[in-house]
Structures are given as C-alpha cells and as structure tokens.
Tab-separated table of C-alpha atoms and ligand atoms in Angstrom:
chain	number	residue	atom	x	y	z
A	1	MET	CA	56.126	93.941	144.757
A	2	ASN	CA	58.265	94.555	141.699
A	3	SER	CA	56.744	93.007	138.567
A	4	ASN	CA	58.930	94.621	135.906
A	5	PHE	CA	61.133	91.561	135.422
A	6	ILE	CA	59.165	90.662	132.301
A	7	ASP	CA	60.646	92.982	129.686
A	8	GLU	CA	58.221	92.818	126.758
A	9	ASN	CA	60.211	95.225	124.601
A	10	LEU	CA	63.398	93.239	124.951
A	11	ILE	CA	61.605	89.994	124.112
A	12	PHE	CA	60.083	91.490	120.956
A	13	GLU	CA	63.434	93.027	120.040
A	14	TYR	CA	65.194	89.624	120.128
A	15	ILE	CA	62.378	87.873	118.270
A	16	GLU	CA	62.838	90.450	115.481
A	17	LYS	CA	66.636	90.533	115.589
A	18	TYR	CA	67.161	86.785	115.220
A	19	GLN	CA	64.770	85.978	112.384
A	20	ASN	CA	66.054	82.984	110.360
A	21	PRO	CA	69.351	82.576	112.220
A	22	ASP	CA	72.156	80.828	110.339
A	23	SER	CA	73.227	77.323	111.328
A	24	LYS	CA	76.537	78.481	112.768
A	25	LEU	CA	74.721	80.671	115.279
A	26	VAL	CA	72.368	77.813	116.176
A	27	ASP	CA	75.351	75.472	116.654
A	28	ASP	CA	77.025	77.973	118.982
A	29	VAL	CA	73.928	78.180	121.151
A	30	ILE	CA	73.533	74.396	121.224
A	31	ASN	CA	77.164	73.981	122.288
A	32	LYS	CA	76.618	76.502	125.051
A	33	ALA	CA	73.491	74.615	126.185
A	34	LEU	CA	75.434	71.366	126.413
A	35	GLU	CA	77.524	72.953	129.166
A	36	LEU	CA	74.332	72.750	131.299
A	37	ASN	CA	74.429	76.364	132.432
A	38	GLY	CA	71.184	77.353	130.738
A	39	LEU	CA	70.555	79.923	128.033
A	40	SER	CA	69.741	83.625	127.868
A	41	ILE	CA	66.546	84.875	126.241
A	42	ALA	CA	68.605	86.002	123.221
A	43	ASP	CA	69.914	82.419	122.839
A	44	ALA	CA	66.390	81.073	123.190
A	45	ALA	CA	65.170	83.489	120.483
A	46	ILE	CA	67.785	82.089	118.101
A	47	LEU	CA	66.663	78.497	118.664
A	48	LEU	CA	62.957	79.332	118.633
A	49	ASN	CA	63.297	81.222	115.361
A	50	THR	CA	65.091	78.567	113.359
A	51	LYS	CA	63.011	76.829	110.692
A	52	ASN	CA	65.877	74.747	109.328
A	53	GLN	CA	64.968	71.072	109.842
A	54	ASP	CA	68.579	69.949	110.352
A	55	ASP	CA	69.053	72.580	113.033
A	56	ILE	CA	65.810	71.567	114.712
A	57	GLN	CA	66.972	67.931	114.810
A	58	LYS	CA	70.210	69.105	116.471
A	59	ILE	CA	68.178	70.990	119.090
A	60	TYR	CA	66.141	67.823	119.782
A	61	HIS	CA	69.258	65.750	120.112
A	62	ALA	CA	70.834	68.208	122.550
A	63	ALA	CA	67.637	68.373	124.636
A	64	TYR	CA	67.621	64.584	124.955
A	65	LYS	CA	71.264	64.618	126.066
A	66	VAL	CA	70.718	67.350	128.644
A	67	LYS	CA	67.703	65.659	130.152
A	68	ASP	CA	69.437	62.306	130.269
A	69	GLU	CA	72.471	63.840	131.920
A	70	ILE	CA	70.462	65.513	134.677
A	71	TYR	CA	67.532	63.189	135.322
A	72	GLY	CA	68.485	59.913	133.641
A	73	LYS	CA	65.691	57.712	132.356
A	74	ARG	CA	63.085	58.350	134.989
A	75	LEU	CA	59.671	59.905	134.345
A	76	VAL	CA	57.796	60.926	137.467
A	77	LEU	CA	54.058	60.192	137.526
A	78	PHE	CA	51.216	61.976	139.276
A	79	ALA	CA	47.423	62.337	139.141
A	80	PRO	CA	45.415	65.567	139.439
A	81	LEU	CA	42.686	65.782	142.065
A	82	TYR	CA	40.065	68.473	141.430
A	83	VAL	CA	38.269	69.289	144.675
A	84	SER	CA	36.004	72.125	143.498
A	85	ASN	CA	34.900	73.661	140.219
A	86	TYR	CA	33.329	76.812	141.693
A	87	CYS	CA	35.045	79.853	140.267
A	88	SER	CA	34.438	83.589	140.393
A	89	ASN	CA	36.910	84.343	137.607
A	90	ASN	CA	35.991	84.463	133.973
A	91	CYS	CA	39.029	83.227	132.070
A	92	LEU	CA	37.756	83.137	128.501
A	93	TYR	CA	39.395	79.774	127.762
A	94	CYS	CA	38.209	77.773	130.791
A	95	GLY	CA	35.158	75.557	131.260
A	96	PHE	CA	34.996	76.460	134.972
A	97	ARG	CA	34.570	80.202	134.277
A	98	ALA	CA	31.819	81.966	136.209
A	99	ASP	CA	29.793	82.748	133.084
A	100	ASN	CA	29.488	79.076	132.162
A	101	LYS	CA	26.026	78.450	133.557
A	102	GLU	CA	25.713	74.981	132.023
A	103	ILE	CA	28.213	73.207	134.227
A	104	SER	CA	27.049	71.672	137.503
A	105	ARG	CA	29.138	73.114	140.304
A	106	THR	CA	30.363	71.203	143.277
A	107	THR	CA	32.865	71.242	146.098
A	108	LEU	CA	33.646	67.733	147.245
A	109	SER	CA	32.916	66.818	150.846
A	110	ILE	CA	35.789	65.498	152.939
A	111	ASP	CA	34.384	61.965	152.538
A	112	GLN	CA	34.227	62.386	148.765
A	113	ILE	CA	37.830	63.617	148.727
A	114	LYS	CA	38.829	60.472	150.586
A	115	GLU	CA	36.990	58.329	148.053
A	116	GLU	CA	38.676	60.120	145.162
A	117	THR	CA	42.049	59.625	146.851
A	118	LEU	CA	41.328	55.911	147.062
A	119	GLY	CA	40.544	55.879	143.333
A	120	ILE	CA	43.921	57.519	142.660
A	121	LEU	CA	45.844	55.231	145.033
A	122	GLU	CA	44.317	52.163	143.401
A	123	GLN	CA	45.937	53.232	140.140
A	124	GLY	CA	49.284	53.031	141.932
A	125	HIS	CA	49.890	56.768	142.318
A	126	LYS	CA	51.790	58.237	145.266
A	127	ARG	CA	51.721	61.895	144.149
A	128	VAL	CA	48.664	64.052	143.789
A	129	LEU	CA	48.267	67.512	142.322
A	130	MET	CA	45.342	69.182	144.100
A	131	LEU	CA	43.448	71.809	142.106
A	132	MET	CA	40.348	73.945	142.375
A	133	GLY	CA	38.720	77.038	140.921
A	134	GLU	CA	39.012	80.368	142.710
A	135	GLN	CA	36.056	81.095	144.918
A	136	HIS	CA	36.301	81.643	148.615
A	137	LYS	CA	32.566	81.470	149.335
A	138	ASN	CA	32.088	77.864	148.237
A	139	CYS	CA	35.638	76.734	148.711
A	140	PRO	CA	37.380	78.681	151.494
A	141	THR	CA	41.063	78.346	152.381
A	142	ASP	CA	40.248	76.456	155.602
A	143	PHE	CA	38.502	73.827	153.555
A	144	PHE	CA	41.668	73.434	151.529
A	145	PHE	CA	43.700	72.670	154.653
A	146	ASP	CA	41.165	70.043	155.721
A	147	ALA	CA	41.268	68.559	152.213
A	148	ILE	CA	45.061	68.140	152.426
A	149	ASP	CA	44.731	66.284	155.737
A	150	ALA	CA	41.978	64.119	154.266
A	151	VAL	CA	44.122	63.052	151.283
A	152	TYR	CA	47.101	62.112	153.454
A	153	SER	CA	44.869	60.153	155.845
A	154	VAL	CA	43.678	57.584	153.276
A	155	LYS	CA	45.216	54.103	153.029
A	156	ASP	CA	44.295	51.696	150.244
A	157	SER	CA	43.903	47.917	150.522
A	158	LYS	CA	47.679	47.488	150.051
A	159	GLY	CA	48.357	49.830	152.960
A	160	ASN	CA	49.693	52.587	150.697
A	161	SER	CA	49.053	56.326	151.087
A	162	ILE	CA	49.703	59.472	149.096
A	163	ARG	CA	53.241	60.625	149.891
A	164	ARG	CA	53.326	64.073	148.304
A	165	ILE	CA	50.591	66.588	147.522
A	166	ASN	CA	51.456	69.367	145.105
A	167	VAL	CA	48.930	72.163	144.784
A	168	GLU	CA	47.712	74.373	141.986
A	169	ILE	CA	45.378	76.907	143.501
A	170	ALA	CA	44.718	80.602	143.078
A	171	PRO	CA	47.424	83.078	144.168
A	172	LEU	CA	47.480	83.583	147.934
A	173	ASN	CA	48.381	86.610	150.029
A	174	ASP	CA	51.359	86.802	152.415
A	175	GLU	CA	49.432	85.557	155.417
A	176	GLU	CA	47.924	82.611	153.528
A	177	PHE	CA	51.339	81.644	152.196
A	178	GLN	CA	52.734	81.705	155.723
A	179	ARG	CA	49.966	79.344	156.793
A	180	ILE	CA	50.395	77.003	153.858
A	181	SER	CA	54.160	76.859	154.392
A	182	GLN	CA	53.496	75.188	157.748
A	183	ILE	CA	51.705	72.196	156.249
A	184	LYS	CA	52.957	69.238	154.249
A	185	ILE	CA	52.765	70.271	150.624
A	186	GLY	CA	55.255	69.795	147.820
A	187	THR	CA	55.304	72.229	144.930
A	188	TYR	CA	52.976	75.221	144.759
A	189	THR	CA	52.066	75.970	141.150
A	190	VAL	CA	50.348	78.838	139.391
A	191	PHE	CA	50.438	79.427	135.648
A	192	GLN	CA	50.703	82.995	134.429
A	193	GLU	CA	48.620	81.772	131.445
A	194	THR	CA	50.025	84.523	129.217
A	195	TYR	CA	52.895	86.830	130.095
A	196	HIS	CA	51.715	89.305	127.468
A	197	ARG	CA	49.993	92.064	129.424
A	198	GLU	CA	47.474	93.122	126.793
A	199	THR	CA	46.447	89.564	125.952
A	200	TYR	CA	46.216	88.796	129.664
A	201	LYS	CA	43.836	91.693	130.146
A	202	PHE	CA	41.612	90.497	127.320
A	203	MET	CA	41.564	86.860	128.482
A	204	HIS	CA	40.740	87.697	132.107
A	205	PRO	CA	37.931	90.256	131.961
A	206	SER	CA	36.729	89.994	135.567
A	207	GLY	CA	37.386	88.525	138.986
A	208	LYS	CA	40.531	88.634	141.095
A	209	LYS	CA	42.518	86.991	138.316
A	210	SER	CA	42.139	90.040	136.070
A	211	ASP	CA	45.045	91.652	137.983
A	212	TYR	CA	48.164	90.719	135.955
A	213	ASP	CA	50.639	91.997	138.554
A	214	TRP	CA	48.988	90.164	141.443
A	215	ARG	CA	49.350	86.911	139.517
A	216	LEU	CA	52.878	87.604	138.244
A	217	THR	CA	54.193	88.288	141.754
A	218	THR	CA	52.606	85.146	143.244
A	219	MET	CA	55.904	83.261	143.418
A	220	ASP	CA	57.668	86.213	145.049
A	221	ARG	CA	55.060	86.118	147.813
A	222	ALA	CA	55.304	82.329	148.051
A	223	LEU	CA	59.096	82.263	148.323
A	224	SER	CA	59.255	85.244	150.699
A	225	ASN	CA	56.797	83.557	153.030
A	226	GLY	CA	58.374	80.168	153.601
A	227	LEU	CA	57.589	78.048	150.530
A	228	HIS	CA	60.534	76.330	148.859
A	229	ASP	CA	59.354	74.782	145.601
A	230	VAL	CA	57.234	76.677	143.113
A	231	GLY	CA	55.985	75.785	139.641
A	232	ILE	CA	55.300	78.192	136.789
A	233	GLY	CA	53.688	77.761	133.384
A	234	ALA	CA	52.096	79.388	130.379
A	235	LEU	CA	48.952	78.289	128.605
A	236	PHE	CA	50.087	77.941	125.021
A	237	GLY	CA	47.729	79.189	122.338
A	238	LEU	CA	46.812	82.509	123.932
A	239	PHE	CA	49.780	84.430	122.472
A	240	ASP	CA	52.981	83.916	120.402
A	241	TYR	CA	54.678	80.829	121.857
A	242	ARG	CA	58.158	82.341	121.392
A	243	PHE	CA	57.190	85.286	123.582
A	244	GLU	CA	55.820	82.999	126.302
A	245	VAL	CA	58.935	80.798	126.361
A	246	MET	CA	61.243	83.789	126.627
A	247	ALA	CA	59.072	85.339	129.340
A	248	MET	CA	59.189	82.095	131.323
A	249	ILE	CA	62.975	82.205	131.080
A	250	GLN	CA	62.905	85.788	132.403
A	251	HIS	CA	60.592	84.679	135.224
A	252	SER	CA	62.972	81.813	136.075
A	253	GLU	CA	65.988	84.139	136.049
A	254	HIS	CA	64.168	86.535	138.357
A	255	LEU	CA	63.354	83.792	140.882
A	256	ASP	CA	66.846	82.329	140.715
A	257	LYS	CA	68.476	85.711	141.256
A	258	ASN	CA	66.242	86.787	144.119
A	259	TYR	CA	65.534	83.545	145.979
A	260	GLY	CA	68.523	81.319	145.167
A	261	ALA	CA	66.492	78.813	143.157
A	262	GLY	CA	64.545	78.999	139.949
A	263	PRO	CA	61.154	77.321	139.584
A	264	HIS	CA	61.041	73.662	140.589
A	265	THR	CA	58.826	72.912	137.611
A	266	ILE	CA	57.629	74.465	134.368
A	267	SER	CA	54.362	73.372	132.762
A	268	ILE	CA	53.576	73.699	129.096
A	269	PRO	CA	49.800	73.157	128.691
A	270	ARG	CA	48.173	73.914	125.332
A	271	VAL	CA	44.643	75.286	125.203
A	272	GLN	CA	42.076	72.531	124.582
A	273	PRO	CA	38.433	73.024	123.616
A	274	ALA	CA	36.162	73.658	126.606
A	275	ASN	CA	32.399	74.155	126.801
A	276	ASN	CA	31.227	77.780	126.879
A	277	ALA	CA	34.799	79.019	126.782
A	278	PRO	CA	35.032	81.143	123.636
A	279	ALA	CA	38.804	81.616	123.677
A	280	SER	CA	39.379	77.854	123.705
A	281	HIS	CA	38.178	77.537	120.100
A	282	HIS	CA	39.666	78.902	116.833
A	283	LEU	CA	42.910	80.080	118.389
A	284	LYS	CA	44.772	82.878	116.656
A	285	TYR	CA	48.038	81.715	118.217
A	286	ALA	CA	47.436	77.961	118.031
A	287	VAL	CA	50.672	76.069	118.660
A	288	SER	CA	51.305	73.162	116.268
A	289	ASP	CA	52.700	69.807	117.409
A	290	ASP	CA	56.067	70.657	115.837
A	291	GLU	CA	56.144	74.015	117.592
A	292	LEU	CA	55.317	72.320	120.900
A	293	LYS	CA	58.182	69.883	120.378
A	294	LYS	CA	60.565	72.719	119.616
A	295	LEU	CA	59.517	74.822	122.583
A	296	VAL	CA	59.866	71.871	124.992
A	297	ALA	CA	63.382	71.210	123.692
A	298	VAL	CA	64.339	74.895	123.925
A	299	LEU	CA	63.045	75.114	127.499
A	300	ARG	CA	65.015	72.004	128.456
A	301	LEU	CA	68.169	73.641	127.123
A	302	SER	CA	67.384	77.034	128.669
A	303	VAL	CA	66.485	75.922	132.212
A	304	PRO	CA	68.173	72.517	132.375
A	305	TYR	CA	67.582	71.732	136.067
A	306	THR	CA	63.886	72.479	136.159
A	307	GLY	CA	61.355	69.660	136.045
A	308	MET	CA	59.087	69.902	133.031
A	309	ILE	CA	55.488	68.723	133.314
A	310	LEU	CA	53.254	67.319	130.600
A	311	SER	CA	49.579	66.626	131.212
A	312	THR	CA	47.043	64.341	129.563
A	313	ARG	CA	45.852	67.332	127.514
A	314	GLU	CA	48.211	65.995	124.834
A	315	PRO	CA	47.578	62.820	122.818
A	316	ALA	CA	49.538	59.630	123.496
A	317	HIS	CA	51.666	59.650	120.326
A	318	LEU	CA	52.862	63.209	120.963
A	319	ARG	CA	53.501	62.608	124.668
A	320	THR	CA	55.812	59.783	123.677
A	321	GLN	CA	57.875	62.085	121.455
A	322	LEU	CA	58.021	64.810	124.091
A	323	PHE	CA	59.567	62.439	126.689
A	324	ASP	CA	62.667	62.394	124.505
A	325	LEU	CA	62.802	66.180	124.295
A	326	GLY	CA	62.904	67.111	127.943
A	327	ILE	CA	59.678	66.212	129.771
A	328	SER	CA	60.450	64.814	133.224
A	329	GLN	CA	57.014	64.540	134.895
A	330	ILE	CA	53.673	63.358	133.515
A	331	SER	CA	50.130	62.935	134.724
A	332	ALA	CA	48.334	59.671	134.010
A	333	GLY	CA	44.770	58.402	134.218
A	334	SER	CA	43.575	61.982	134.875
A	335	LYS	CA	40.079	63.351	135.504
A	336	THR	CA	39.520	67.112	135.532
A	337	ASN	CA	36.088	67.193	137.129
A	338	PRO	CA	35.593	66.982	140.896
A	339	GLY	CA	34.461	63.415	141.630
A	340	GLY	CA	35.824	62.189	138.293
A	341	TYR	CA	37.699	59.168	139.615
A	342	LYS	CA	34.710	57.778	141.435
A	343	GLN	CA	32.618	58.418	138.325
A	344	ALA	CA	35.236	56.684	136.237
A	345	PHE	CA	34.556	53.511	138.166
A	346	SER	CA	30.807	53.734	137.493
A	347	GLU	CA	31.496	54.825	133.882
A	348	LYS	CA	29.362	57.982	133.886
A	349	VAL	CA	30.093	60.750	131.392
A	350	ASP	CA	32.302	63.436	132.925
A	351	GLU	CA	32.203	67.219	132.724
A	352	GLY	CA	35.807	68.343	132.891
A	353	GLN	CA	37.567	71.697	132.799
A	354	PHE	CA	38.679	71.038	129.210
A	355	THR	CA	39.039	68.118	126.795
A	356	LEU	CA	41.676	65.484	127.515
A	357	ASN	CA	43.469	63.740	124.675
A	358	ASP	CA	45.298	60.961	126.481
A	359	CYS	CA	42.433	59.076	128.086
A	360	ARG	CA	44.305	55.798	128.645
A	361	SER	CA	44.314	54.277	132.115
A	362	SER	CA	47.388	54.763	134.306
A	363	GLY	CA	48.170	51.068	133.790
A	364	GLU	CA	48.260	51.441	130.010
A	365	ILE	CA	50.402	54.577	130.192
A	366	ILE	CA	52.842	52.965	132.607
A	367	GLN	CA	53.258	49.914	130.380
A	368	ASP	CA	53.883	52.150	127.402
A	369	VAL	CA	56.474	54.224	129.286
A	370	ILE	CA	58.316	51.011	130.223
A	371	LYS	CA	58.247	49.813	126.608
A	372	GLN	CA	59.961	53.046	125.591
A	373	GLY	CA	62.762	52.369	128.053
A	374	PHE	CA	61.833	55.078	130.562
A	375	ILE	CA	61.439	54.288	134.255
A	376	PRO	CA	57.951	55.218	135.525
A	377	SER	CA	58.813	56.696	138.905
A	378	PHE	CA	56.584	57.302	141.928
A	379	CYS	CA	59.460	58.811	143.861
A	380	THR	CA	58.880	61.454	146.509
A	381	GLY	CA	62.357	61.155	148.052
A	382	CYS	CA	63.734	64.670	147.618
A	383	TYR	CA	60.739	66.349	149.167
A	384	ARG	CA	60.608	63.928	152.107
A	385	LEU	CA	64.329	64.261	152.833
A	386	GLY	CA	64.253	68.060	152.593
A	387	ARG	CA	66.049	68.278	149.240
A	388	VAL	CA	63.942	71.262	148.242
A	389	GLY	CA	64.392	74.792	146.927
A	390	GLN	CA	68.006	75.926	146.735
A	391	ASP	CA	69.238	72.665	148.270
A	392	PHE	CA	67.632	70.703	145.420
A	393	MET	CA	69.194	72.995	142.826
A	394	ASP	CA	72.606	72.804	144.525
A	395	GLN	CA	72.500	69.039	144.121
A	396	ALA	CA	70.956	69.076	140.662
A	397	LYS	CA	73.575	71.417	139.241
A	398	PRO	CA	76.618	69.167	139.740
A	399	GLY	CA	74.532	66.237	138.401
A	400	LEU	CA	73.858	64.641	141.801
A	401	ILE	CA	70.074	64.398	141.562
A	402	LYS	CA	70.338	61.603	139.017
A	403	ILE	CA	72.129	59.530	141.668
A	404	TYR	CA	68.910	59.563	143.708
A	405	CYS	CA	66.395	59.640	140.837
A	406	GLN	CA	67.482	56.442	139.156
A	407	PRO	CA	67.411	54.124	142.218
A	408	ASN	CA	64.308	55.754	143.689
A	409	GLY	CA	62.616	55.311	140.311
A	410	LEU	CA	63.503	51.619	140.340
A	411	THR	CA	62.374	50.945	143.912
A	412	THR	CA	59.069	52.766	143.510
A	413	LEU	CA	58.481	50.984	140.200
A	414	ARG	CA	59.031	47.658	141.973
A	415	GLU	CA	56.420	48.647	144.584
A	416	TYR	CA	54.014	49.452	141.763
A	417	LEU	CA	54.675	46.187	139.943
A	418	ASN	CA	54.192	44.118	143.101
A	419	ASP	CA	51.044	45.934	144.217
A	420	TYR	CA	49.096	47.036	141.141
A	421	ALA	CA	50.434	45.845	137.778
A	422	ASP	CA	49.020	43.194	135.452
A	423	ASP	CA	51.209	40.236	134.455
A	424	ASP	CA	52.464	41.746	131.184
A	425	THR	CA	53.499	45.015	132.828
A	426	LYS	CA	55.124	43.092	135.683
A	427	LYS	CA	57.247	41.110	133.263
A	428	LEU	CA	58.295	44.140	131.225
A	429	GLY	CA	58.889	46.261	134.330
A	430	ASN	CA	61.026	43.677	136.081
A	431	GLU	CA	63.152	43.247	132.962
A	432	LEU	CA	63.678	47.007	132.889
A	433	ILE	CA	64.634	47.032	136.578
A	434	GLU	CA	67.241	44.296	136.029
A	435	LYS	CA	68.725	46.171	133.081
A	436	GLU	CA	68.810	49.547	134.822
A	437	LEU	CA	70.205	48.127	138.066
A	438	ASP	CA	73.255	46.994	136.152
A	439	LEU	CA	73.734	50.491	134.790
A	440	ILE	CA	73.909	52.223	138.196
A	441	PRO	CA	77.509	53.499	138.146
A	442	ASN	CA	78.166	53.717	141.881
A	443	GLU	CA	78.673	50.236	143.383
A	444	SER	CA	77.470	51.059	146.887
A	445	VAL	CA	74.308	52.749	145.532
A	446	LYS	CA	73.747	49.708	143.310
A	447	GLU	CA	74.056	47.315	146.278
A	448	LYS	CA	71.786	49.424	148.458
A	449	THR	CA	69.177	49.595	145.672
A	450	LYS	CA	69.268	45.794	145.326
A	451	GLU	CA	68.825	45.502	149.088
A	452	PHE	CA	65.822	47.890	148.970
A	453	ILE	CA	64.281	45.859	146.149
A	454	ASP	CA	64.661	42.600	148.114
A	455	ARG	CA	63.069	44.228	151.133
A	456	ILE	CA	60.192	45.505	148.963
A	457	ASP	CA	59.677	41.960	147.653
A	458	ASN	CA	59.466	40.882	151.286
A	459	GLY	CA	56.684	43.346	152.007
A	460	GLU	CA	58.441	46.546	153.141
A	461	ARG	CA	57.408	49.811	151.478
A	462	ASP	CA	58.591	53.393	151.173
A	463	LEU	CA	62.374	52.877	151.082
A	464	TYR	CA	64.279	55.688	149.419
A	465	PHE	CA	67.546	57.579	149.052
B	501	SAM	N1	41.904	78.052	139.184
B	501	SAM	C1	43.296	78.061	139.458
B	501	SAM	C2	44.030	78.881	138.429
B	501	SAM	O1	43.431	79.293	137.468
B	501	SAM	O2	45.210	79.118	138.658
B	501	SAM	C3	43.778	76.640	139.522
B	501	SAM	C4	44.173	75.930	138.346
B	501	SAM	S1	43.104	75.715	136.977
B	501	SAM	C5	41.997	74.574	137.637
B	501	SAM	C6	44.361	74.878	136.089
B	501	SAM	C7	44.844	75.452	134.809
B	501	SAM	O3	44.057	74.921	133.768
B	501	SAM	C8	44.786	76.931	134.547
B	501	SAM	O4	45.843	77.619	135.128
B	501	SAM	C9	44.826	76.991	133.033
B	501	SAM	O5	46.131	77.191	132.534
B	501	SAM	C10	44.384	75.597	132.609
B	501	SAM	N2	43.260	75.657	131.680
B	501	SAM	C11	42.122	76.339	131.816
B	501	SAM	N3	41.352	76.192	130.709
B	501	SAM	C12	42.036	75.381	129.863
B	501	SAM	C13	41.767	74.875	128.546
B	501	SAM	N4	40.667	75.164	127.881
B	501	SAM	N5	42.695	74.065	127.978
B	501	SAM	C14	43.822	73.754	128.632
B	501	SAM	N6	44.132	74.199	129.864
B	501	SAM	C15	43.248	75.023	130.474
B	502	SF4	FE1	38.720	79.711	137.317
B	502	SF4	FE2	41.225	78.790	137.035
B	502	SF4	FE3	39.325	78.270	135.200
B	502	SF4	FE4	40.244	80.703	135.420
B	502	SF4	S1	41.450	78.881	134.835
B	502	SF4	S2	38.073	80.154	135.248
B	502	SF4	S3	40.620	80.845	137.605
B	502	SF4	S4	39.378	77.573	137.287
C-alpha cells in the first residue's frame, strides 16, 4: 500500500520558509481558518512558527470560535480499559516494552474484564477505550473479540451498560480488519507515534512495530476493509512538534481524499516518564505547555471537523486551558494498568504504562468541567444511529452535528446527575442544563430535549437524537 503521502522534504521546506512570519500573514491564515474549510500544511507552518504573543492569542481565540461553532459546549467523556500489558514490541518510551522485565504482566480474564467494566460504569461512563499491548501469544485476536462481548454484557446496579467501545490496538491485517468491522466497535485508533522515519526507526528497535510503513498504512487497511471511523495521533516529545502536526495534516488529507472522510479523531499525547523506558526521560524534543497549547489550537483550525482527544497524561490546570483551544473529548478517572479500576477500589499502588498527571476521580473532573461552563457529555448517538465515516463528516461540515451534540450532551448529563452525582454536582449540573436548554436555537429540538429530560427523570434511559 502506498505510504508516500507523508512528504518529509516538503514539511521541512515549509518549516524553514516560514520562520518568524509577519502578523499580516498570520492574520490571513486565521481568516481563512474561520471559514471552517481547514488549512494546508503551509498555513499550519505559518501559525506554528509564530512566536509573537499577540498573534498566538489571536490563534487561540480563533480556535475557540471554530470549536464552538462545530461542537458547541459539549466535552465527551470516556475511560480507558487496559486488558493486557503483554507486549513483544520494544518502543523505547513505553513501560510495557518487552525489555522491561520489572513489570508484572497480565492478561485479564473475562470475569476480570467484567469487573473492570463495572468499576468504569460506576463512575458514570458510557464509553470505553479498550487497549492492550501487542502480543498474540498471550493476548490473541480471538480473546479481543470475547473481551468486547464481555464489556457490552455488563449492567451496573442502575441498569446501565457501556454503549460504545472504541479500540486502540496494534495494526491489523486485511482479514482481521474485515472481522473486526463485523462487530460493534466505534473508532479504531492507532498512533503513528512519530511520522519522522529516522526517529521512528530509532524508537522502535524490534518487534512488528519496527515497520514504519506497516503502521502508517494501518488506516488505509482499516478503511478499505469495512471500518468507518479511525483515529490517528502522534506522541509528542519524540521529534519536532511542528513536523508531527504537519504530518498529521498530510495523513488527514490523504484519508479524506481516498476514503471520503478524514480521521474521526486526532490524539495529542505527550511522552510521560515510564519505568525502564529510556526514551521517556530527558527528551530532546520535549514539548512545553505553551507549545502544546499552540499545537492544539493549530490542529483545531487545520482539521476543524475532527474530534480532538486529551488524556489524563496532562495535569488538571492545563487540561482546563486546552478545552478552550479545541479539545472535544477527554478521558477521566483513568487507570493504565490492567485491573487498575478494581485496584483503585482497594487502594493498592498501580503499575501503569506511564505516569498520569490528572489523577482526580471522574466525579471531580465532571464537576470541574461543569463549573467551566462545558457540558460533560456521555453521548454515543452518532455511532448508534449510523452517523459515521463520511456521513458524519457530511453532517459536521454544514454545522449540523452541533444540533445533535448539544441536546444529547444535556440528556446524558441528566442521566449522570440522576444516577451517579453527589449533591453539589447535581445542583451545578442541573443549573447548567436549564441554562443550555434555553439556548437551543431550534424550537422543536428544544421541546423534544425537554421531553427526553422529563422521561429520564421518570426512569427512562438512553434517549437520543
Ligand atoms: N500497544 C498498542 C500500540 O502501541 O499502538 C496500543 C496502544 S498503547 C497501549 C497506547 C499508546 O500509549 C501508544 O500508542 C503510545 O503513544 C502511548 N505511550 C506509550 N508510552 C508512553 C509514555 N511514556 N508516555 C505517554 N504515552 C505513551
Ligand atoms: Fe507495546 Fe504499544 Fe507500549 Fe509499544 S507503545 S511497547 S506496542 S504497548
């Protein structure tokens, strides 16, 4: 499969060409971005290269506007579920790497997966991201299919179940993608880690993952074999962040051109310290908080319709700022070790894939999100109604997705408040719902949302647009 859509020379050429761009050029690019048609990699280079604080503030402001226009005030929540930490790869930055002999390895049993799911449901989550290392011997593909069934089968004491499972597992081959396309999964995600070939080679010295092209063409195989929604990402800190952002834009353009829809999500993890992972310490290309803020804003302007995911790798105060700059999905209450949620309840020390910096409970995060005026959303509506792939993008582009996002955010928040929230959060959340209900522009959608909320108060669940 063709993997030459990442043009390293062109990316370097633009990074060089647009050093210290003047404010007029930056303004032109921002005005173009406000038309919501995305940006080219040359445009992105201009924004990424500016060091002028006034210009950077203008970029932030535009990113906020673009996000608000497309998604409104909702922030979708999910929790990761690690089912195995066996791995035959040796990614130099990861605590699960094969050469880390100090970690205890495990693949959860089906019963343990059910228990973990219960732990996640009891935090109010409806979306799970299922992850594992890459090792077929201790964690074969068949096991993965059974694990998916196990997660969907669990009901908590309120009668709620997981409604959408996204997956982040090693690249599959054509046949495996055909199989996986037949089961109920949401987005399939794989991060390229670094798009820079030479750095990639250094960071992935052995195992299947050492093949750059195999990993880069993962989404081509996924989309050619029946999957609709794919997620991409780069692990920031391995190479120049400007290069990675521009490469992700090239990757998005490639998918859009060839499959009618760009990536459903983009993730922007930064490398965190991990045990026995040499490349996770003393990073040559460490990305500062200000650089992370800028790159999130530039991505929001460059690929306006793509969901952008932020994990609990980042600390609370920074997460808060990034919500305003384009983040549309966040994890909360996360554990990155298999069995971590069950352990969390017995308060044992965990042994995760890397260090987490936002260790607050889901409840605390949700209250904080409400206080900032965002709607914590547990919505899974689009996926369940088949608004996926190109169909999702076709509705997102004329600004229609917001029509569903806002009310579905409010109804799923009401479910959360009724079923799981403490009194303070309930009060704050219900005030937010009242305020946001009034702001729904379409009268019939507003009335229907009110009707859904009444029905939820009377015990019904899972009502969505
Ligand atoms: N093993 C699969 C893979 O590598 O694609 C599944 C996902 S892996 C469990 C999830 C992601 O964690 C990796 O793609 C990588 O970007 C990220 N990761 C690994 N080590 C990390 C570290 N030290 N800090 C932050 N993120 C890390
Ligand atoms: Fe394995 Fe994924 Fe960690 Fe690499 S990043 S060592 S593939 S779990």
